[in-house]
């Protein structure tokens, strides 16, 4: 058995979640290895929906443009019941949201992320499988089966399991994975249809019996390419395994497996897909060019904790649920983003290890909500959701995900309805400088940044002096000596990046003496969306959520308080 030197993070699984974790770690200078047991990307359009919040994350990474060039817009959904149109849902968001909904085959998402990670110096180690691991107070020892067939022992500070519904990492930790399975079996197919439905709209067509039960189903999601869709539907009797499982009483649930995901061996033919389209499609259509097909099953489960010591799970390794609303992959990518910036701070000595406990505290409630909601929508349809349409749309876009109740959220400050610590930091347009002949978005200033960003809003440039001084000489760290006041505040290069946002009615265009980039809120959009009360500071976390909101005069105290939260005892 060969042995390798210690690395910072080992990531098991190179799907969209593992690749996102590697991307966020590598761009913060963290050494990591990314392994995957498969020899190549699977050519299947499994997860295809890209949520606006995911595009915001990729915007900050600098990846959004590449995705926009490859994806197609998702404009809405047409819902049919027993051949009649019942609803038309248009996917419309408030104008300040910078991105809409998109569709892209999972293998294309993985290709773009893989190219991004490779540009940061890390390549996927394919045909390499995690066999087992043990952990101690100082790190994790992992045993790998390499592409050459030999065994390798790796010493790593942390291990992240992004290895899917049948996760070796989850099983190795002995995590609970409670939930259940849907009795129905489904087919998936990537095909082209020659119908005349409006482009960019998905289709959900159902047949319901007199008692309201759905006994036939067709769901079509548009993909890049003329008339191309990923279609899903119930499995016909000749492809079903239910009769065999009932006769032997030995289904996946009884043998200790998880009935979730694609299955091998049963490959639907184009005729199987065409038969369902003939029954349920709202327009006559002839299918062609089937790129792949499979049978899949759905479970709904979530782990009892997202971490144990130095080992973490993310994505399908932590939560599985129906694909309704394209929540799974996007939720997993947010898991990876949330964990990676915290790991980077700890590994780089800028926060204490206790910060990592906030990963479970912030993300597991999100996973629980997503599992529950997708099960309800799969059972009753999104049209039966009791919330108002605007709330439903923002929630499906994952723009309402927040951490107000998490351990890093400071006390609320400002008017009711204003963005608070733990909320997503909204984008805004109309920011100008004396040099640029065009206006900018707030996200333009955040793009490419890997750390916290401090926004200082004021109508008087002179008010910036004290706040900028406090922000410019302080950094938040949990690595210093213990004091009754929490982590010490030191001078150093790790200070939050500071940006001044000068109100539209600012007396002077000069941002003042401090060397702080200044932007004028020329359209008043920042004031409208952030609702500052007088001179106000906003600390934006590396994952795009507000870490703190405070009066500008309290900048030093606010940063000290937030720094203490980063290293508060578990």
PDB file of C-alpha atoms in Angstrom, residues 36-262:
ATOM      1  CA  UNK A  36     -14.447   9.805  -8.225  1.00  0.00           C
ATOM      2  CA  UNK A  37     -14.934   6.075  -8.719  1.00  0.00           C
ATOM      3  CA  UNK A  38     -16.287   6.540 -12.275  1.00  0.00           C
ATOM      4  CA  UNK A  39     -13.843   6.567 -15.214  1.00  0.00           C
ATOM      5  CA  UNK A  40     -15.646   9.471 -16.926  1.00  0.00           C
ATOM      6  CA  UNK A  41     -18.644  11.782 -16.657  1.00  0.00           C
ATOM      7  CA  UNK A  42     -21.939   9.994 -17.176  1.00  0.00           C
ATOM      8  CA  UNK A  43     -23.671  11.201 -20.375  1.00  0.00           C
ATOM      9  CA  UNK A  44     -27.066  11.525 -18.704  1.00  0.00           C
ATOM     10  CA  UNK A  45     -29.272  14.613 -18.394  1.00  0.00           C
ATOM     11  CA  UNK A  46     -30.178  13.828 -14.786  1.00  0.00           C
ATOM     12  CA  UNK A  47     -30.320  17.105 -12.848  1.00  0.00           C
ATOM     13  CA  UNK A  48     -31.143  19.767 -15.437  1.00  0.00           C
ATOM     14  CA  UNK A  49     -32.672  22.753 -13.609  1.00  0.00           C
ATOM     15  CA  UNK A  50     -30.384  25.653 -12.644  1.00  0.00           C
ATOM     16  CA  UNK A  51     -31.908  27.954 -10.030  1.00  0.00           C
ATOM     17  CA  UNK A  52     -31.302  31.733  -9.963  1.00  0.00           C
ATOM     18  CA  UNK A  53     -29.551  31.455  -6.588  1.00  0.00           C
ATOM     19  CA  UNK A  54     -27.071  28.955  -8.030  1.00  0.00           C
ATOM     20  CA  UNK A  55     -26.308  31.380 -10.850  1.00  0.00           C
ATOM     21  CA  UNK A  56     -25.639  34.059  -8.222  1.00  0.00           C
ATOM     22  CA  UNK A  57     -23.096  31.745  -6.564  1.00  0.00           C
ATOM     23  CA  UNK A  58     -21.467  31.082  -9.926  1.00  0.00           C
ATOM     24  CA  UNK A  59     -21.463  34.826 -10.627  1.00  0.00           C
ATOM     25  CA  UNK A  60     -19.275  35.429  -7.586  1.00  0.00           C
ATOM     26  CA  UNK A  61     -16.976  32.606  -8.739  1.00  0.00           C
ATOM     27  CA  UNK A  62     -16.756  34.101 -12.220  1.00  0.00           C
ATOM     28  CA  UNK A  63     -18.436  31.064 -13.822  1.00  0.00           C
ATOM     29  CA  UNK A  64     -21.880  32.460 -14.623  1.00  0.00           C
ATOM     30  CA  UNK A  65     -21.089  33.685 -18.132  1.00  0.00           C
ATOM     31  CA  UNK A  66     -19.949  30.247 -19.284  1.00  0.00           C
ATOM     32  CA  UNK A  67     -23.162  28.715 -17.929  1.00  0.00           C
ATOM     33  CA  UNK A  68     -25.352  31.344 -19.594  1.00  0.00           C
ATOM     34  CA  UNK A  69     -23.742  30.583 -22.947  1.00  0.00           C
ATOM     35  CA  UNK A  70     -24.473  26.847 -22.594  1.00  0.00           C
ATOM     36  CA  UNK A  71     -27.924  26.788 -20.945  1.00  0.00           C
ATOM     37  CA  UNK A  72     -31.434  27.541 -22.180  1.00  0.00           C
ATOM     38  CA  UNK A  73     -33.996  29.681 -20.316  1.00  0.00           C
ATOM     39  CA  UNK A  74     -36.811  28.084 -18.355  1.00  0.00           C
ATOM     40  CA  UNK A  75     -39.760  30.442 -18.861  1.00  0.00           C
ATOM     41  CA  UNK A  76     -42.525  28.487 -17.181  1.00  0.00           C
ATOM     42  CA  UNK A  77     -44.615  25.339 -16.960  1.00  0.00           C
ATOM     43  CA  UNK A  78     -47.816  24.218 -18.653  1.00  0.00           C
ATOM     44  CA  UNK A  79     -50.020  21.942 -16.537  1.00  0.00           C
ATOM     45  CA  UNK A  80     -52.610  19.630 -18.086  1.00  0.00           C
ATOM     46  CA  UNK A  81     -55.088  17.324 -16.405  1.00  0.00           C
ATOM     47  CA  UNK A  82     -57.057  14.782 -18.454  1.00  0.00           C
ATOM     48  CA  UNK A  83     -56.133  16.569 -21.674  1.00  0.00           C
ATOM     49  CA  UNK A  84     -57.185  20.079 -20.610  1.00  0.00           C
ATOM     50  CA  UNK A  85     -54.885  22.922 -19.657  1.00  0.00           C
ATOM     51  CA  UNK A  86     -55.318  23.640 -15.948  1.00  0.00           C
ATOM     52  CA  UNK A  87     -52.596  26.207 -15.293  1.00  0.00           C
ATOM     53  CA  UNK A  88     -49.806  28.155 -16.922  1.00  0.00           C
ATOM     54  CA  UNK A  89     -47.027  29.123 -14.524  1.00  0.00           C
ATOM     55  CA  UNK A  90     -44.722  31.879 -15.746  1.00  0.00           C
ATOM     56  CA  UNK A  91     -41.378  31.911 -13.949  1.00  0.00           C
ATOM     57  CA  UNK A  92     -41.183  35.637 -13.277  1.00  0.00           C
ATOM     58  CA  UNK A  93     -38.992  37.199 -10.602  1.00  0.00           C
ATOM     59  CA  UNK A  94     -38.592  40.769  -9.278  1.00  0.00           C
ATOM     60  CA  UNK A  95     -36.501  42.974 -11.589  1.00  0.00           C
ATOM     61  CA  UNK A  96     -33.646  43.288  -9.086  1.00  0.00           C
ATOM     62  CA  UNK A  97     -32.964  39.530  -9.261  1.00  0.00           C
ATOM     63  CA  UNK A  98     -30.117  39.303 -11.792  1.00  0.00           C
ATOM     64  CA  UNK A  99     -30.786  35.816 -13.165  1.00  0.00           C
ATOM     65  CA  UNK A 100     -33.774  33.768 -14.215  1.00  0.00           C
ATOM     66  CA  UNK A 101     -34.337  30.016 -14.293  1.00  0.00           C
ATOM     67  CA  UNK A 102     -32.271  27.896 -16.681  1.00  0.00           C
ATOM     68  CA  UNK A 103     -31.908  24.317 -17.892  1.00  0.00           C
ATOM     69  CA  UNK A 104     -28.659  22.516 -18.631  1.00  0.00           C
ATOM     70  CA  UNK A 105     -27.879  18.760 -18.730  1.00  0.00           C
ATOM     71  CA  UNK A 106     -25.959  17.637 -15.675  1.00  0.00           C
ATOM     72  CA  UNK A 107     -22.999  16.442 -17.721  1.00  0.00           C
ATOM     73  CA  UNK A 108     -22.624  19.953 -19.163  1.00  0.00           C
ATOM     74  CA  UNK A 109     -22.779  21.480 -15.684  1.00  0.00           C
ATOM     75  CA  UNK A 110     -20.074  19.043 -14.613  1.00  0.00           C
ATOM     76  CA  UNK A 111     -17.953  19.859 -17.675  1.00  0.00           C
ATOM     77  CA  UNK A 112     -18.005  23.591 -16.956  1.00  0.00           C
ATOM     78  CA  UNK A 113     -17.229  23.096 -13.271  1.00  0.00           C
ATOM     79  CA  UNK A 114     -14.482  20.610 -14.083  1.00  0.00           C
ATOM     80  CA  UNK A 115     -12.827  23.082 -16.473  1.00  0.00           C
ATOM     81  CA  UNK A 116     -13.069  25.789 -13.814  1.00  0.00           C
ATOM     82  CA  UNK A 117     -11.483  23.594 -11.135  1.00  0.00           C
ATOM     83  CA  UNK A 118      -8.764  22.435 -13.517  1.00  0.00           C
ATOM     84  CA  UNK A 119      -7.924  26.083 -14.147  1.00  0.00           C
ATOM     85  CA  UNK A 120      -7.305  26.405 -10.407  1.00  0.00           C
ATOM     86  CA  UNK A 121      -4.819  23.538 -10.483  1.00  0.00           C
ATOM     87  CA  UNK A 122      -6.910  20.537  -9.443  1.00  0.00           C
ATOM     88  CA  UNK A 123      -7.940  17.664 -11.719  1.00  0.00           C
ATOM     89  CA  UNK A 124     -10.419  14.904 -10.948  1.00  0.00           C
ATOM     90  CA  UNK A 125      -8.720  11.631 -10.039  1.00  0.00           C
ATOM     91  CA  UNK A 126     -11.015   9.230 -11.857  1.00  0.00           C
ATOM     92  CA  UNK A 127     -11.436   5.502 -11.291  1.00  0.00           C
ATOM     93  CA  UNK A 128     -10.389   6.204  -7.703  1.00  0.00           C
ATOM     94  CA  UNK A 129     -12.699   4.985  -4.952  1.00  0.00           C
ATOM     95  CA  UNK A 130     -12.894   5.714  -1.244  1.00  0.00           C
ATOM     96  CA  UNK A 131     -12.943   2.342   0.496  1.00  0.00           C
ATOM     97  CA  UNK A 132     -12.874   3.329   4.166  1.00  0.00           C
ATOM     98  CA  UNK A 133     -11.632   5.977   6.593  1.00  0.00           C
ATOM     99  CA  UNK A 134     -10.888   6.590  10.241  1.00  0.00           C
ATOM    100  CA  UNK A 135     -10.550   9.898  12.033  1.00  0.00           C
ATOM    101  CA  UNK A 136      -8.783  11.158  15.127  1.00  0.00           C
ATOM    102  CA  UNK A 137      -8.273  14.508  16.817  1.00  0.00           C
ATOM    103  CA  UNK A 138      -5.751  15.668  14.211  1.00  0.00           C
ATOM    104  CA  UNK A 139      -7.163  14.436  10.935  1.00  0.00           C
ATOM    105  CA  UNK A 140      -8.609  11.658   8.792  1.00  0.00           C
ATOM    106  CA  UNK A 141      -6.866   8.620   7.343  1.00  0.00           C
ATOM    107  CA  UNK A 142      -8.561   7.466   4.140  1.00  0.00           C
ATOM    108  CA  UNK A 143      -7.972   4.244   2.229  1.00  0.00           C
ATOM    109  CA  UNK A 144      -8.382   4.514  -1.553  1.00  0.00           C
ATOM    110  CA  UNK A 145      -8.524   2.084  -4.449  1.00  0.00           C
ATOM    111  CA  UNK A 146      -6.691   3.834  -7.288  1.00  0.00           C
ATOM    112  CA  UNK A 147      -7.080   3.646 -11.053  1.00  0.00           C
ATOM    113  CA  UNK A 148      -4.123   1.267 -11.239  1.00  0.00           C
ATOM    114  CA  UNK A 149      -5.871  -1.172  -8.909  1.00  0.00           C
ATOM    115  CA  UNK A 150      -3.557  -0.534  -6.006  1.00  0.00           C
ATOM    116  CA  UNK A 151      -4.400   0.676  -2.527  1.00  0.00           C
ATOM    117  CA  UNK A 152      -3.378   4.103  -1.273  1.00  0.00           C
ATOM    118  CA  UNK A 153      -3.540   5.567   2.212  1.00  0.00           C
ATOM    119  CA  UNK A 154      -4.145   9.319   2.395  1.00  0.00           C
ATOM    120  CA  UNK A 155      -3.836  11.560   5.399  1.00  0.00           C
ATOM    121  CA  UNK A 156      -6.128  14.604   5.222  1.00  0.00           C
ATOM    122  CA  UNK A 157      -7.241  17.257   7.675  1.00  0.00           C
ATOM    123  CA  UNK A 158     -10.883  16.998   6.549  1.00  0.00           C
ATOM    124  CA  UNK A 159     -13.036  14.698   4.406  1.00  0.00           C
ATOM    125  CA  UNK A 160     -16.159  15.746   2.495  1.00  0.00           C
ATOM    126  CA  UNK A 161     -18.565  13.090   1.231  1.00  0.00           C
ATOM    127  CA  UNK A 162     -20.220  14.243  -1.998  1.00  0.00           C
ATOM    128  CA  UNK A 163     -20.645  10.648  -3.092  1.00  0.00           C
ATOM    129  CA  UNK A 164     -24.371  10.449  -3.658  1.00  0.00           C
ATOM    130  CA  UNK A 165     -27.357   8.595  -2.309  1.00  0.00           C
ATOM    131  CA  UNK A 166     -25.330   5.430  -1.630  1.00  0.00           C
ATOM    132  CA  UNK A 167     -22.563   7.405   0.093  1.00  0.00           C
ATOM    133  CA  UNK A 168     -19.586   5.508   1.499  1.00  0.00           C
ATOM    134  CA  UNK A 169     -18.832   8.492   3.720  1.00  0.00           C
ATOM    135  CA  UNK A 170     -22.331   8.567   5.214  1.00  0.00           C
ATOM    136  CA  UNK A 171     -22.250   4.839   5.870  1.00  0.00           C
ATOM    137  CA  UNK A 172     -18.754   5.052   7.329  1.00  0.00           C
ATOM    138  CA  UNK A 173     -19.930   7.677   9.811  1.00  0.00           C
ATOM    139  CA  UNK A 174     -22.965   5.578  10.710  1.00  0.00           C
ATOM    140  CA  UNK A 175     -25.305   8.511  10.151  1.00  0.00           C
ATOM    141  CA  UNK A 176     -29.041   8.003  10.373  1.00  0.00           C
ATOM    142  CA  UNK A 177     -30.805   8.372   7.030  1.00  0.00           C
ATOM    143  CA  UNK A 178     -34.477   8.276   7.874  1.00  0.00           C
ATOM    144  CA  UNK A 179     -37.318   8.588   5.401  1.00  0.00           C
ATOM    145  CA  UNK A 180     -39.179   6.456   2.923  1.00  0.00           C
ATOM    146  CA  UNK A 181     -39.583   5.564  -0.732  1.00  0.00           C
ATOM    147  CA  UNK A 182     -42.228   6.183  -3.381  1.00  0.00           C
ATOM    148  CA  UNK A 183     -43.843   3.009  -4.628  1.00  0.00           C
ATOM    149  CA  UNK A 184     -43.927   4.279  -8.209  1.00  0.00           C
ATOM    150  CA  UNK A 185     -41.137   3.603 -10.681  1.00  0.00           C
ATOM    151  CA  UNK A 186     -40.333   6.097 -13.428  1.00  0.00           C
ATOM    152  CA  UNK A 187     -38.653   6.275 -16.811  1.00  0.00           C
ATOM    153  CA  UNK A 188     -36.300   9.036 -17.909  1.00  0.00           C
ATOM    154  CA  UNK A 189     -35.415   9.774 -21.525  1.00  0.00           C
ATOM    155  CA  UNK A 190     -33.538  12.468 -23.439  1.00  0.00           C
ATOM    156  CA  UNK A 191     -35.434  12.873 -26.735  1.00  0.00           C
ATOM    157  CA  UNK A 192     -36.533  15.347 -29.390  1.00  0.00           C
ATOM    158  CA  UNK A 193     -40.215  16.169 -29.972  1.00  0.00           C
ATOM    159  CA  UNK A 194     -41.667  17.859 -33.061  1.00  0.00           C
ATOM    160  CA  UNK A 195     -44.614  19.545 -31.299  1.00  0.00           C
ATOM    161  CA  UNK A 196     -45.415  23.260 -31.457  1.00  0.00           C
ATOM    162  CA  UNK A 197     -45.456  24.074 -27.733  1.00  0.00           C
ATOM    163  CA  UNK A 198     -43.893  27.426 -26.746  1.00  0.00           C
ATOM    164  CA  UNK A 199     -40.116  27.173 -26.267  1.00  0.00           C
ATOM    165  CA  UNK A 200     -38.755  27.410 -22.770  1.00  0.00           C
ATOM    166  CA  UNK A 201     -41.845  25.918 -21.115  1.00  0.00           C
ATOM    167  CA  UNK A 202     -41.907  22.636 -19.281  1.00  0.00           C
ATOM    168  CA  UNK A 203     -44.932  20.363 -19.457  1.00  0.00           C
ATOM    169  CA  UNK A 204     -46.653  18.439 -16.669  1.00  0.00           C
ATOM    170  CA  UNK A 205     -49.541  16.364 -17.992  1.00  0.00           C
ATOM    171  CA  UNK A 206     -51.534  14.009 -15.765  1.00  0.00           C
ATOM    172  CA  UNK A 207     -54.457  11.669 -15.963  1.00  0.00           C
ATOM    173  CA  UNK A 208     -56.573  11.621 -12.815  1.00  0.00           C
ATOM    174  CA  UNK A 209     -59.208   9.129 -11.857  1.00  0.00           C
ATOM    175  CA  UNK A 210     -62.639  10.039 -10.515  1.00  0.00           C
ATOM    176  CA  UNK A 211     -61.314   9.940  -6.941  1.00  0.00           C
ATOM    177  CA  UNK A 212     -58.512  12.413  -7.784  1.00  0.00           C
ATOM    178  CA  UNK A 213     -55.633   9.914  -7.885  1.00  0.00           C
ATOM    179  CA  UNK A 214     -52.970  10.346 -10.592  1.00  0.00           C
ATOM    180  CA  UNK A 215     -52.554   7.111 -12.536  1.00  0.00           C
ATOM    181  CA  UNK A 216     -50.586   8.431 -15.533  1.00  0.00           C
ATOM    182  CA  UNK A 217     -47.963  11.173 -15.716  1.00  0.00           C
ATOM    183  CA  UNK A 218     -45.690  12.935 -18.209  1.00  0.00           C
ATOM    184  CA  UNK A 219     -43.164  15.630 -17.271  1.00  0.00           C
ATOM    185  CA  UNK A 220     -41.038  17.329 -19.939  1.00  0.00           C
ATOM    186  CA  UNK A 221     -38.185  19.772 -19.273  1.00  0.00           C
ATOM    187  CA  UNK A 222     -36.610  21.668 -22.199  1.00  0.00           C
ATOM    188  CA  UNK A 223     -32.910  21.161 -22.914  1.00  0.00           C
ATOM    189  CA  UNK A 224     -30.472  22.939 -25.252  1.00  0.00           C
ATOM    190  CA  UNK A 225     -31.234  21.933 -28.837  1.00  0.00           C
ATOM    191  CA  UNK A 226     -34.231  22.180 -31.152  1.00  0.00           C
ATOM    192  CA  UNK A 227     -37.229  20.375 -29.671  1.00  0.00           C
ATOM    193  CA  UNK A 228     -35.097  18.571 -27.122  1.00  0.00           C
ATOM    194  CA  UNK A 229     -36.558  17.534 -23.756  1.00  0.00           C
ATOM    195  CA  UNK A 230     -35.798  15.378 -20.774  1.00  0.00           C
ATOM    196  CA  UNK A 231     -38.997  13.430 -20.271  1.00  0.00           C
ATOM    197  CA  UNK A 232     -40.073  11.433 -17.229  1.00  0.00           C
ATOM    198  CA  UNK A 233     -43.121   9.189 -16.796  1.00  0.00           C
ATOM    199  CA  UNK A 234     -44.396   6.130 -14.965  1.00  0.00           C
ATOM    200  CA  UNK A 235     -42.866   2.773 -15.870  1.00  0.00           C
ATOM    201  CA  UNK A 236     -45.104   0.396 -17.876  1.00  0.00           C
ATOM    202  CA  UNK A 237     -45.834  -3.043 -16.376  1.00  0.00           C
ATOM    203  CA  UNK A 238     -43.366  -4.851 -18.623  1.00  0.00           C
ATOM    204  CA  UNK A 239     -40.443  -2.849 -17.184  1.00  0.00           C
ATOM    205  CA  UNK A 240     -41.592  -2.840 -13.570  1.00  0.00           C
ATOM    206  CA  UNK A 241     -39.840  -4.783 -10.815  1.00  0.00           C
ATOM    207  CA  UNK A 242     -42.597  -4.284  -8.277  1.00  0.00           C
ATOM    208  CA  UNK A 243     -44.238  -7.649  -8.917  1.00  0.00           C
ATOM    209  CA  UNK A 244     -40.938  -9.456  -8.366  1.00  0.00           C
ATOM    210  CA  UNK A 245     -40.164  -7.487  -5.220  1.00  0.00           C
ATOM    211  CA  UNK A 246     -43.630  -8.104  -3.797  1.00  0.00           C
ATOM    212  CA  UNK A 247     -43.373 -11.821  -4.513  1.00  0.00           C
ATOM    213  CA  UNK A 248     -39.957 -12.161  -2.861  1.00  0.00           C
ATOM    214  CA  UNK A 249     -40.441  -9.424  -0.238  1.00  0.00           C
ATOM    215  CA  UNK A 250     -36.864  -8.437  -1.028  1.00  0.00           C
ATOM    216  CA  UNK A 251     -36.994  -4.896  -2.365  1.00  0.00           C
ATOM    217  CA  UNK A 252     -34.196  -2.349  -1.836  1.00  0.00           C
ATOM    218  CA  UNK A 253     -35.655  -1.226   1.480  1.00  0.00           C
ATOM    219  CA  UNK A 254     -35.547  -4.789   2.839  1.00  0.00           C
ATOM    220  CA  UNK A 255     -31.969  -5.454   1.741  1.00  0.00           C
ATOM    221  CA  UNK A 256     -30.538  -2.317   3.308  1.00  0.00           C
ATOM    222  CA  UNK A 257     -30.227  -0.347   0.073  1.00  0.00           C
ATOM    223  CA  UNK A 258     -31.683   3.026  -0.877  1.00  0.00           C
ATOM    224  CA  UNK A 259     -34.215   2.935  -3.715  1.00  0.00           C
ATOM    225  CA  UNK A 260     -33.144   6.204  -5.311  1.00  0.00           C
ATOM    226  CA  UNK A 261     -31.643   7.154  -8.650  1.00  0.00           C
ATOM    227  CA  UNK A 262     -31.005   5.530 -12.001  1.00  0.00           C
TER     228      UNK A 262
END
